[in-house]
Every structure is written in structure tokens, then in C-alpha cells.
XYZ file of C-alpha atoms in Angstrom:
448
model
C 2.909 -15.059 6.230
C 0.037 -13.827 4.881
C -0.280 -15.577 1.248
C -3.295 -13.937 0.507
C -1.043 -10.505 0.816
C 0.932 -11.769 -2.085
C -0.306 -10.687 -4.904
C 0.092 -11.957 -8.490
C 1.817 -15.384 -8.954
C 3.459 -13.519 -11.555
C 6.437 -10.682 -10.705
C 5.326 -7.967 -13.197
C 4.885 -4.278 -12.084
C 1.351 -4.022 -14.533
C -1.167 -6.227 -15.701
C -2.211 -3.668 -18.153
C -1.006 -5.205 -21.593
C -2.519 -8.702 -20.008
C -5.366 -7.446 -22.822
C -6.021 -7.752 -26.464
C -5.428 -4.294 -28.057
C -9.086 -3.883 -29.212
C -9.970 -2.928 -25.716
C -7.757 -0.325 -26.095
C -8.743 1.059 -30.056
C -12.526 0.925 -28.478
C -11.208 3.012 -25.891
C -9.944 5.601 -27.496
C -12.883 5.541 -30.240
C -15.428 6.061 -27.113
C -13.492 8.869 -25.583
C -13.565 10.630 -29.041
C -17.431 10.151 -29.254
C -17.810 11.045 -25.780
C -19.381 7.869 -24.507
C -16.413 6.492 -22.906
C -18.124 7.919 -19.394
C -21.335 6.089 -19.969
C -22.482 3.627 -17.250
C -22.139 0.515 -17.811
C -22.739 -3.011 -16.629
C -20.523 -5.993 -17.996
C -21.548 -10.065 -16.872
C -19.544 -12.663 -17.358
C -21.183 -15.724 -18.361
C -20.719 -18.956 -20.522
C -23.748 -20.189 -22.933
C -23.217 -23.747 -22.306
C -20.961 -26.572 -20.239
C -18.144 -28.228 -21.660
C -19.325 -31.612 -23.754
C -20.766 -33.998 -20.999
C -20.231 -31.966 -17.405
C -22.849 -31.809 -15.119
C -21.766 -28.567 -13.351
C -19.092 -25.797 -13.385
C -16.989 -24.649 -10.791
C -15.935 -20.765 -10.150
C -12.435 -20.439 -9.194
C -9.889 -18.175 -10.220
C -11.974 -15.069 -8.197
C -9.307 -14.344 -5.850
C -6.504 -14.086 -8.751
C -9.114 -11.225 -10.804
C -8.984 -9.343 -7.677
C -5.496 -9.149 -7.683
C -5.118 -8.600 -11.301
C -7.618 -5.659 -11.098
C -5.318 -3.829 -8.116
C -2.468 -4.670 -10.485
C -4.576 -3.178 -13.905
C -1.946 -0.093 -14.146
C -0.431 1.768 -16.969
C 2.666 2.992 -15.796
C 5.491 4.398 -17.501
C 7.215 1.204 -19.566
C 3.416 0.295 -21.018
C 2.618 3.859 -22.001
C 6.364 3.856 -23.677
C 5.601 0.538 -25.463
C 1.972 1.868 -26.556
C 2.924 4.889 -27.914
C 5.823 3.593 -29.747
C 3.609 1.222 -31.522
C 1.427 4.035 -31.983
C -1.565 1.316 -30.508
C -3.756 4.668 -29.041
C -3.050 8.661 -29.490
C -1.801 11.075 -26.823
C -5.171 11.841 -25.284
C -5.799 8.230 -24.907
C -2.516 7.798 -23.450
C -3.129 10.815 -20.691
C -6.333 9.277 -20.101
C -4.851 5.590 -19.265
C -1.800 7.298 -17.040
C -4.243 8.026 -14.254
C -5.944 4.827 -14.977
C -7.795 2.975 -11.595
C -10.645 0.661 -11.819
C -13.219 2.834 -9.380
C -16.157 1.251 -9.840
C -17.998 -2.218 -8.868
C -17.438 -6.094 -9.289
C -20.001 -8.448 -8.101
C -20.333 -12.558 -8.199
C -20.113 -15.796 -7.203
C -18.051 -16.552 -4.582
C -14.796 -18.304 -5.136
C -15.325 -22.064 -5.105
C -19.199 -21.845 -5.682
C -20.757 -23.727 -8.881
C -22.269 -22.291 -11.528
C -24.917 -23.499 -14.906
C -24.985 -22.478 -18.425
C -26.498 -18.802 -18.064
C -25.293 -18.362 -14.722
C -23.824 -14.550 -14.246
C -20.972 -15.708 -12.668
C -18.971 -11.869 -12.354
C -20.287 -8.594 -13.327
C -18.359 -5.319 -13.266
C -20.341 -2.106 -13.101
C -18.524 1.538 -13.633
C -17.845 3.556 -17.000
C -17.741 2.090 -20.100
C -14.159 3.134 -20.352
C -13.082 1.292 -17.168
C -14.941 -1.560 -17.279
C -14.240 -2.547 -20.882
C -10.250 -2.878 -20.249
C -10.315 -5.173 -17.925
C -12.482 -8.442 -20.009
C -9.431 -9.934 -21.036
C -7.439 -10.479 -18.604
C -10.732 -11.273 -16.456
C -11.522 -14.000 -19.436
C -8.111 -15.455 -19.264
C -8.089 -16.120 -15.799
C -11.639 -17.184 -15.166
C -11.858 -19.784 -18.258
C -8.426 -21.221 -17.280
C -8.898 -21.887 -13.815
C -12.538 -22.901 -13.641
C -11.939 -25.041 -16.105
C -8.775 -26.744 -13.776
C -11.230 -26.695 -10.718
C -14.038 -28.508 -12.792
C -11.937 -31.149 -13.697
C -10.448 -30.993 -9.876
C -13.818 -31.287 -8.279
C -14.626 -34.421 -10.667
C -11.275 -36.180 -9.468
C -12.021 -35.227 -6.546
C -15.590 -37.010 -6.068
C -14.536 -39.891 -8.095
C -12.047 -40.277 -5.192
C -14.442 -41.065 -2.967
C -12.372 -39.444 -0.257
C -8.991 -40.744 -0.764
C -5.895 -37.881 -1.177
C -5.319 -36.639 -4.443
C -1.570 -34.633 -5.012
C -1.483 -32.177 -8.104
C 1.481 -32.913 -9.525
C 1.281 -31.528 -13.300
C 3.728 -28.546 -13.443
C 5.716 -29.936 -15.853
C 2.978 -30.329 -18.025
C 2.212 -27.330 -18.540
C 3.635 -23.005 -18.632
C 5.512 -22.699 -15.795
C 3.446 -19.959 -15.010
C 0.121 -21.428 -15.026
C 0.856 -24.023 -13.746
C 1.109 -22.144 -10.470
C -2.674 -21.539 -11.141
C -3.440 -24.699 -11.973
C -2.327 -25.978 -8.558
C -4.427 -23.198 -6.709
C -7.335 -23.850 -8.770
C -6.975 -27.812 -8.128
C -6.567 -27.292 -4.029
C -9.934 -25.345 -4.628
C -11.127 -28.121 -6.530
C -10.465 -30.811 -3.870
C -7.109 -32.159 -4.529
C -4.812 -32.069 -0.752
C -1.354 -30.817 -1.972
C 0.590 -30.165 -4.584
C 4.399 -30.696 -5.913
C 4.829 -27.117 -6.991
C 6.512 -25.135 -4.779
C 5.975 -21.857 -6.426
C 2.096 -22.615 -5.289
C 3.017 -23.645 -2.043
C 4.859 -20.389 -1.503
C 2.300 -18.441 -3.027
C -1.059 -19.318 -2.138
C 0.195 -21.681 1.273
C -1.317 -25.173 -0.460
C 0.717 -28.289 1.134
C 3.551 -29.667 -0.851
C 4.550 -33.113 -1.254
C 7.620 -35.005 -2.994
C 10.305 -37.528 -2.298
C 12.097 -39.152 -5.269
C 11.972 -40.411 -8.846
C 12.815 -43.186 -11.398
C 16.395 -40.804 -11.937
C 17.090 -41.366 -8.408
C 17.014 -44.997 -8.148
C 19.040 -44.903 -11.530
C 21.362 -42.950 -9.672
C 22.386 -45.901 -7.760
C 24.157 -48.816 -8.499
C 21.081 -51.263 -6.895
C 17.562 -50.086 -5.729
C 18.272 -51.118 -2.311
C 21.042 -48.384 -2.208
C 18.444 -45.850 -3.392
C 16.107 -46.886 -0.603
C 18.784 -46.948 1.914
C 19.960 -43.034 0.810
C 15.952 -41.704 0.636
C 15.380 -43.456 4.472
C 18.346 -42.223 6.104
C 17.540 -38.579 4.703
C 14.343 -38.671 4.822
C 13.138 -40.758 7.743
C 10.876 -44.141 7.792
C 7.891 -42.238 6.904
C 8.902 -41.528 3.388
C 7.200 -42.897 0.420
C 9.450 -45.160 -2.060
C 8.802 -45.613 -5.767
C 8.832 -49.509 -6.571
C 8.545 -49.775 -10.093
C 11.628 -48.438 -11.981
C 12.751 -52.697 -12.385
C 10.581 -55.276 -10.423
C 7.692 -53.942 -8.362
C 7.778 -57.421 -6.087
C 11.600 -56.504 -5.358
C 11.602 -54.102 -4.802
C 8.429 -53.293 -2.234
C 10.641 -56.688 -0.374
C 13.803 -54.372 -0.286
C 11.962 -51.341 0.613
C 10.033 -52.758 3.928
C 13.614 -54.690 4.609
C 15.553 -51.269 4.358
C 12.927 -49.158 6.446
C 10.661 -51.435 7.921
C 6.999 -51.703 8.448
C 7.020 -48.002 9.791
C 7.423 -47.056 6.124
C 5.234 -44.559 5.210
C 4.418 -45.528 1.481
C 4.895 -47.110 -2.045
C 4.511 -45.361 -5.135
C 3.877 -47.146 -8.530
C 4.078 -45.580 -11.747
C 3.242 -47.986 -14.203
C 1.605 -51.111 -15.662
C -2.156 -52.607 -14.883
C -2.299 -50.193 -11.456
C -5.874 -51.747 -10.326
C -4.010 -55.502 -10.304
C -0.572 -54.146 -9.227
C -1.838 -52.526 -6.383
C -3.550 -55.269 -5.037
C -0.277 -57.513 -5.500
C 1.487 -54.959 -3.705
C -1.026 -54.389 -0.717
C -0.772 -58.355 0.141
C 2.564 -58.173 -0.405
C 3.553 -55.436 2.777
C 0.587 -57.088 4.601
C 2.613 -60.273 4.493
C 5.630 -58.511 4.954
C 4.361 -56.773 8.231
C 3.762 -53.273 6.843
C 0.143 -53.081 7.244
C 0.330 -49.373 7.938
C 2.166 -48.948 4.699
C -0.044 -46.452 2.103
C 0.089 -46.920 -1.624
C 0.096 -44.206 -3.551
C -0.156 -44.621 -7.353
C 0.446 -42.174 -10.361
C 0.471 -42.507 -14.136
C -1.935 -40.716 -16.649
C -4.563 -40.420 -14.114
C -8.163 -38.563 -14.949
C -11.373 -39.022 -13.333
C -12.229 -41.923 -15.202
C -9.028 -43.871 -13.838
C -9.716 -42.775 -10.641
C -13.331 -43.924 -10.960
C -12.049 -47.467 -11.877
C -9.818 -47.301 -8.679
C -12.233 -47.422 -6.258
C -12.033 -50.983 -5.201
C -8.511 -50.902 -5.328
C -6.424 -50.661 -2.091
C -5.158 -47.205 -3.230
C -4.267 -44.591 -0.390
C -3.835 -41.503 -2.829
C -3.654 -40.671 -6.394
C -1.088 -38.457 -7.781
C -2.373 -36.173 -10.951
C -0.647 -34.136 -13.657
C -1.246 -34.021 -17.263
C -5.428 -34.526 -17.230
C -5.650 -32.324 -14.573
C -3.547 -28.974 -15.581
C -5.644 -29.372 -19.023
C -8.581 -29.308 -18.060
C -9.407 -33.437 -18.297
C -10.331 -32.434 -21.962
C -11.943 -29.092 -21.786
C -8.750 -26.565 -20.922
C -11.716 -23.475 -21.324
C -14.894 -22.916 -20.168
C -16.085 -20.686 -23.198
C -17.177 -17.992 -20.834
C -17.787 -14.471 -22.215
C -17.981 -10.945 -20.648
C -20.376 -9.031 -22.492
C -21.873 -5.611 -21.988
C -25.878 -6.105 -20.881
C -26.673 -2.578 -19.339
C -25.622 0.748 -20.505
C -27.104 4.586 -19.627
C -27.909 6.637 -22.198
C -26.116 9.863 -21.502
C -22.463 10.324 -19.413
C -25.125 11.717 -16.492
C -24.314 9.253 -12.886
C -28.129 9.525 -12.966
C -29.319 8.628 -15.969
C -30.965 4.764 -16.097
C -29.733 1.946 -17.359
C -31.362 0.791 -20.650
C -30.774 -3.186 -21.423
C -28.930 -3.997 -24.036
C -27.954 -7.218 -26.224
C -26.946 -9.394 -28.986
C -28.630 -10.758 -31.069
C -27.292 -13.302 -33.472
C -27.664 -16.469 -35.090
C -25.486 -19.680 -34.173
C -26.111 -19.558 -30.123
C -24.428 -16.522 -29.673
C -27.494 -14.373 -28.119
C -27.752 -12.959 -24.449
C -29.753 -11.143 -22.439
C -29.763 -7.670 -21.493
C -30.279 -6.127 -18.044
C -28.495 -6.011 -14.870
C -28.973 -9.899 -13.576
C -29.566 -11.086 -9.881
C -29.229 -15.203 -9.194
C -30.176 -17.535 -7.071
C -30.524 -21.339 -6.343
C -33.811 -22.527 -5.531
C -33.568 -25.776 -3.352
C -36.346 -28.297 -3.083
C -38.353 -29.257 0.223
C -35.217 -31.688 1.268
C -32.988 -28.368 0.648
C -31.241 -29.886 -2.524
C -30.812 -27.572 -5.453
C -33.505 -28.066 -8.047
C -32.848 -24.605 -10.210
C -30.876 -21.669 -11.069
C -32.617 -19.248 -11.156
C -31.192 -15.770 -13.497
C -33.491 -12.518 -13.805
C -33.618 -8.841 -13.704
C -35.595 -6.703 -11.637
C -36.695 -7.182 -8.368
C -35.810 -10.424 -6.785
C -38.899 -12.713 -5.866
C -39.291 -12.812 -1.944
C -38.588 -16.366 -2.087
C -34.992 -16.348 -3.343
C -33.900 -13.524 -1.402
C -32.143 -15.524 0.658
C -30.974 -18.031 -1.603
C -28.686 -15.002 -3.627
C -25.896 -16.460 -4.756
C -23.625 -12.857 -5.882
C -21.820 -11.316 -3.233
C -19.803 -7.743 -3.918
C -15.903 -7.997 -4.366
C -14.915 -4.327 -5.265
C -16.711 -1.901 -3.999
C -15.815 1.733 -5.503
C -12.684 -0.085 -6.480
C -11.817 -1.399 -3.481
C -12.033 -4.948 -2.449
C -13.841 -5.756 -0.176
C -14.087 -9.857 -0.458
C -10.599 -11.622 -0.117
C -10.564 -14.728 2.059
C -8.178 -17.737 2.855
C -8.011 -20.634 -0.159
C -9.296 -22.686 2.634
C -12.590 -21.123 3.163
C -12.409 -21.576 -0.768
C -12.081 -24.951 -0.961
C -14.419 -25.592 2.208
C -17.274 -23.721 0.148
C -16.717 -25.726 -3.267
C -17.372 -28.850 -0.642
C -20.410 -27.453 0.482
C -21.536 -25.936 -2.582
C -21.284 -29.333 -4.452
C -22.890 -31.641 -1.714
C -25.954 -29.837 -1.867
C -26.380 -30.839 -6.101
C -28.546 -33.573 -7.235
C -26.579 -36.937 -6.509
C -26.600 -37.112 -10.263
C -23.808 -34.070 -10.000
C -21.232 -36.969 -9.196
C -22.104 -38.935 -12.423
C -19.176 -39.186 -14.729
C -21.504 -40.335 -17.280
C -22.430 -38.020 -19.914
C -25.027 -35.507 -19.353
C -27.230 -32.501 -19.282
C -26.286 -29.668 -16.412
C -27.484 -31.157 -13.059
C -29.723 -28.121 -12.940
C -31.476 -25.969 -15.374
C -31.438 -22.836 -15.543
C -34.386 -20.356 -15.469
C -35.037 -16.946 -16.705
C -36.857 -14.531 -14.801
C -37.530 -11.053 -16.913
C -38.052 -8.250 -15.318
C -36.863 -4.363 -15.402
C -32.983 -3.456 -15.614
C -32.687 -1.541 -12.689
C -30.784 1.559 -12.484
């Protein structure tokens, strides 16, 4: 099967209403002033990092190409618009025959990104382009911000497995999401079998603390899980006495049993009780796997622990703190007239409080040192210097509103590796900081 064939993880005929209905009242006000057919160029950007990252990750690309195939108004969302009398008739014929036609470029799906960075920009009529922000928004800040935290996890690991386990932690919707964004983030597999079945990540899972209370002794449990499951399973020790019961569970499936999980207590000095424990008790191949409130920090503190994996839910699916990434998508470039030929003119905010951008069309890049470590992002307009040409980071997606970009989560995941190995070392700091990299401005002309 195909996963990347799939679609939505959600079974809903539009993602039309997936909006906020100002998108729709500018509409309408733009068609009436005839502007709606103006040019236009939209980026999508956030001003700063969340509190204390050093880096952001871009994930959620492959989901915005789906939702942008799936951005129709069909007959049930015209019904429910014109009932609620949201946008008149001529609006309403104009969104019937609605189909994103016009361009999407930016950085590629598992690539990181700095305060400034144009991470997406959408280029076609104002009218086309300005529909689709929220639901490009929603996904974006949600699962960048899961793959942020992921990738931190996932370096603070040092390696080692890490299983997303946090559906129940969160919507059961996003929390498909989550799980794709946190397999692009590093983690190995998930528990969620809606992700498994959509996007093809690896799924885990054996028992828990209800199962063992199922049984009238823990031995009884173990004995059920081995003969269903096979030697290789992984048994969780700690729903009485952890020292019991990793005795019963070698004794019930020997030392071919795959692992122990613990779910509780001081897990830095319980795992090392229990790995001298099977080594005693001849299960020196036996993994420990340990779960329990787990964030970056925890992991962190693992490291000199004889831990095999790490199971995460609730830090993860939230972000580890920051559940958004604050990014924006704001217009920068505009024409002048409804003419295919007239230029673009730059255009901006400006405000007090941090909330001014930059106009033009913007090109990026990430200029690496004399080692070939990144030392800069690099954000302009204009013509691209002959030295960063090929260190472009924006590739197209939709091309005349087709796309043109969709890849395996694997080659996703494979560039976030690659993409973060080539940071500072300082990237990998939990620590509070500044962005590994700043971020420089080049001004130049729009472009048309």
C-alpha cells in the first residue's frame, strides 16, 4: 500500500470550512472591489523560537499538500454557508468552482528552520491564496511544534529507541499527527495504529498494569502474554514489586525474553537494579524499556542508565511546553492591477510590539562555514548571491496547482537527520538559548 496515496488522516469529503470565516468575508469584499484577481505572494514565517530552543523543525509539509487537494467547496459547505448567510450568492458561485491553481514553495519536509526563515510561500490570486492560511497555520504550528520537541528527545537519546506513545493524551485526531510528526522527528514507532495505517510508521504494544490486574498473580499474567505472544515480548514489572516480578518474568519465559518495562518510581536507580538483576538471572540479552512522564530533560538524565528505549506520551504530543510555533502567513508581494503581467510591488506591516515583516518575494539559504557546518541563514529578495545558489534551501511543491513534491516519511525523517547533524554542536544543548544560527537579511528587489 501506498500510504502516501492516502490522503487526509481525517475522513471528510472538504477541508474547506478547516478556516476562520474572515478568509471568507475578505473574499467576498475583494471580489466586490475587483482585487480579488490580484497577484499575490503569501510566506509563512514565525518572528521568533519558542522560549529557550535552539532550532525549529518543518514538518507537517506533506499533510498541507493533502489538505490543499482536499480545499473544496462542494455542495454540504456551500448549503451550510449560505444558510448562515457567511458570504452572498456571487461569492458562493465563485467558491463552487473553487481549485487552488497557482504555486507553493518551501522547505522541505523534515528540514530546520530560524526565526525569519520563509518556511512556505504560496503564490497565485489574492482570492486563492488567502483561503487557504488557516488551515495551512493549523497544521504547520501543530506539527512542527511535535517534531521540535521530537528531534530534542530524540538527540538527548543519544541513539537509543524512542516509541510515541501519547494518543491518549491528546484529540484523537491529532494525535494521528502527532505520531507522524514525531517519526519525522526521530522517534522509531509508535502505539497508534491509526498512524501506522496511515502514514506506514512501525507500531509497538504488548500489555498494561489492567492486564496483570486481570489475573489472579503476576506470574499468570506473564504466563498468558508469553504463550500469546512469544519469548520476545516485553513484560511490565512494576504494577506490585519490580524485583518479583522481573524473577517471575525471566522464570516464566526465560533469558530469551525480549524486555522489561517499568513505569514508575526513581527510573535512573530502578533500572540499574533491574539490569543486574536479569544479568544475574541469565537474561543478558534482556532490553529495558522504561516509560513515565518522559521529556527531553528525563531522557537527558538517562543517559548513563542501562535503558534500551524510552517510551513518550504526554510531553511529546504537547509540544514539551511549546504546543505552537507562533508562525504566521502573511501577504509580502502583491501586483498592482488584476493584469498576469503587472509586477509585484512589496508590501508590509508595520507595527509596534514585534509584529513587523518584510515585504518582497524571499529566497533562503544556509551558508556553511569552511568545515561545511551551518554558520547563517541567510533570507533576501532579489537576485540570489552566486555563493548561495547552491545552498537554496526552498524547493517547489505545487506547481500550477499540482504537486509536484510528495515523498516517503522515510526520506522525511532521513533529511531531519541530516539536516540537524550539520548545526553547530551547540544545536543539541538542552540548555537555554539563542537560535543556533542567526539569521540575516539580504534586501534586494521583489521580483516579478
Amino acid at each position: 500500500m501506498d500510504v502516501a496515496d492516502l490522503g487526509l488522516p481525517v475522513d471528510v469529503p472538504s477541508t474547506a470550512l478547516f478556516t476562520d470565516q474572515y478568509e471568507l468575508t475578505m473574499l467576498q469584499a475583494a471580489l466586490r472591489a475587483g482585487t480579488a484577481e490580484r497577484r499575490s505572494v503569501f510566506e509563512v514565517f514565525t518572528r521568533r523560537l519558542p522560549e529557550g530552543r535552539r532550532y525549529g523543525v518543518v514538518a507537517g509539509t506533506g499533510r498541507v499538500l493533502d489538505a490543499v487537494e482536499n480545499f473544496r467547496f462542494d455542495a454540504g459547505v456551500l448549503g451550510f454557508l449560505r444558510e448562515r448567510k457567511i458570504v452572498d450568492e456571487a461569492t458562493l458561485e465563485w467558491l463552487a468552482s473553487y481549485r487552488f491553481s497557482g504555486d507553493v514553495w518551501g522547505y522541505p519536509e523534515g528540514e530546520v528552520y530560524f526565526p525569519g526563515s520563509p518556511v512556505m510561500r504560496v503564490e497565485g490570486s489574492f482570492a486563492e491564496c488567502v483561503l487557504l492560511e488557516t488551515v495551512i497555520l493549523s497544521i504547520l504550528n501543530h506539527d512542527s511544534a511535535i517534531a521540535a520537541a521530537a528531534s530534542r528527545m530524540s538527540s538527548a537519546a543519544g541513539g537509543r529507541p524512542l516509541i510515541e506513545m501519547g494518543a491518549r493524551r491528546t484529540h484523537e485526531l491529532a494525535a494521528v499527527a502527532a505520531s507522524r510528526a514525531a517519526y519525522v522527528g526521530g522517534f522509531a514507532t509508535t502505539s497508534d495504529l491509526a498512524a501506522g495505517f496511515r502514514y506506514g510508521i512501525p507500531t509497538v504494544g504488548t500489555s498494561a498494569h489492567a492486564f496483570t490486574l486481570l489475573h489472579d498473580t503476576e506470574r499468570d499474567a506473564f504466563r498468558a502474554q508469553v504463550e500469546s505472544l512469544g519469548r520476545g515480548t516485553t513484560l511490565l514489572v512494576d504494577t506490585y514489586d519490580v524485583t518479583e516480578a522481573v524473577r517471575a518474568a525471566v522464570e516464566v519465559a526465560g533469558p530469551e525474553l525480549g524486555a522489561v518495562r517499568i513505569d514508575s518510581g526513581d527510573l535512573l536507580l530502578v533500572a540499574h537494579r533491574v539490569r543486574q538483576q536479569l544479568d544475574e538471572l541469565g537474561a543478558t540479552g534482556t532490553k529495558i524499556i522504561v516509560t513515565s512522564d518522559l521529556d527531553e530533560y528525563a531522557i537527558a538524565s538517562l543517559a548513563a542508565a542501562p535503558v534500551d528505549a524510552y517510551g513518550v506520551g504526554t510531553q511529546l504530543v504537547t509540544g514539551s511546553g511549546h504546543p505552537t510555533c507562533s508562525m504566521v502567513y502573511k501577504l509580502v508581494a502583491r501586483a498592482e492591477s488584476a493584469d498576469p503581467k503587472a509586477p509585484l510591488v512589496p508590501v508590509a506591516k508595520k507595527s509596534s510590539g514585534g509584529k513587523t515583516s518584510i515585504g518582497g518575494r524571499k529566497w533562503a539559504a544556509r551558508r556553511p562555514d569552511a568545515d561545511g557546518v551551518a554558520e547563517a541563514e541567510v533570507v533576501g529578495t532579489g537576485q540570489v548571491p552566486a555563493e548561495l545558489v547552491d545552498h537554496q534551501l526552498q524547493v517547489e511543491l505545487v506547481k500550477g496547482g499540482e504537486v509536484v513534491a510528495r515523498e516517503p516519511l522515510d526520506v522525511v525523517r532521513d533529511r531531519h537527520a541530516a539536516a540537524r547533524a550539520g548545526l553547530p554542536l551547540s544545536a543539541a544543548q538542552l540548555s537555554r538559548g539563542e537560535p543556533v544560527l542567526a539569521t540575516e537579511y539580504v534586501q534586494g528587489r521583489s521580483g516579478s
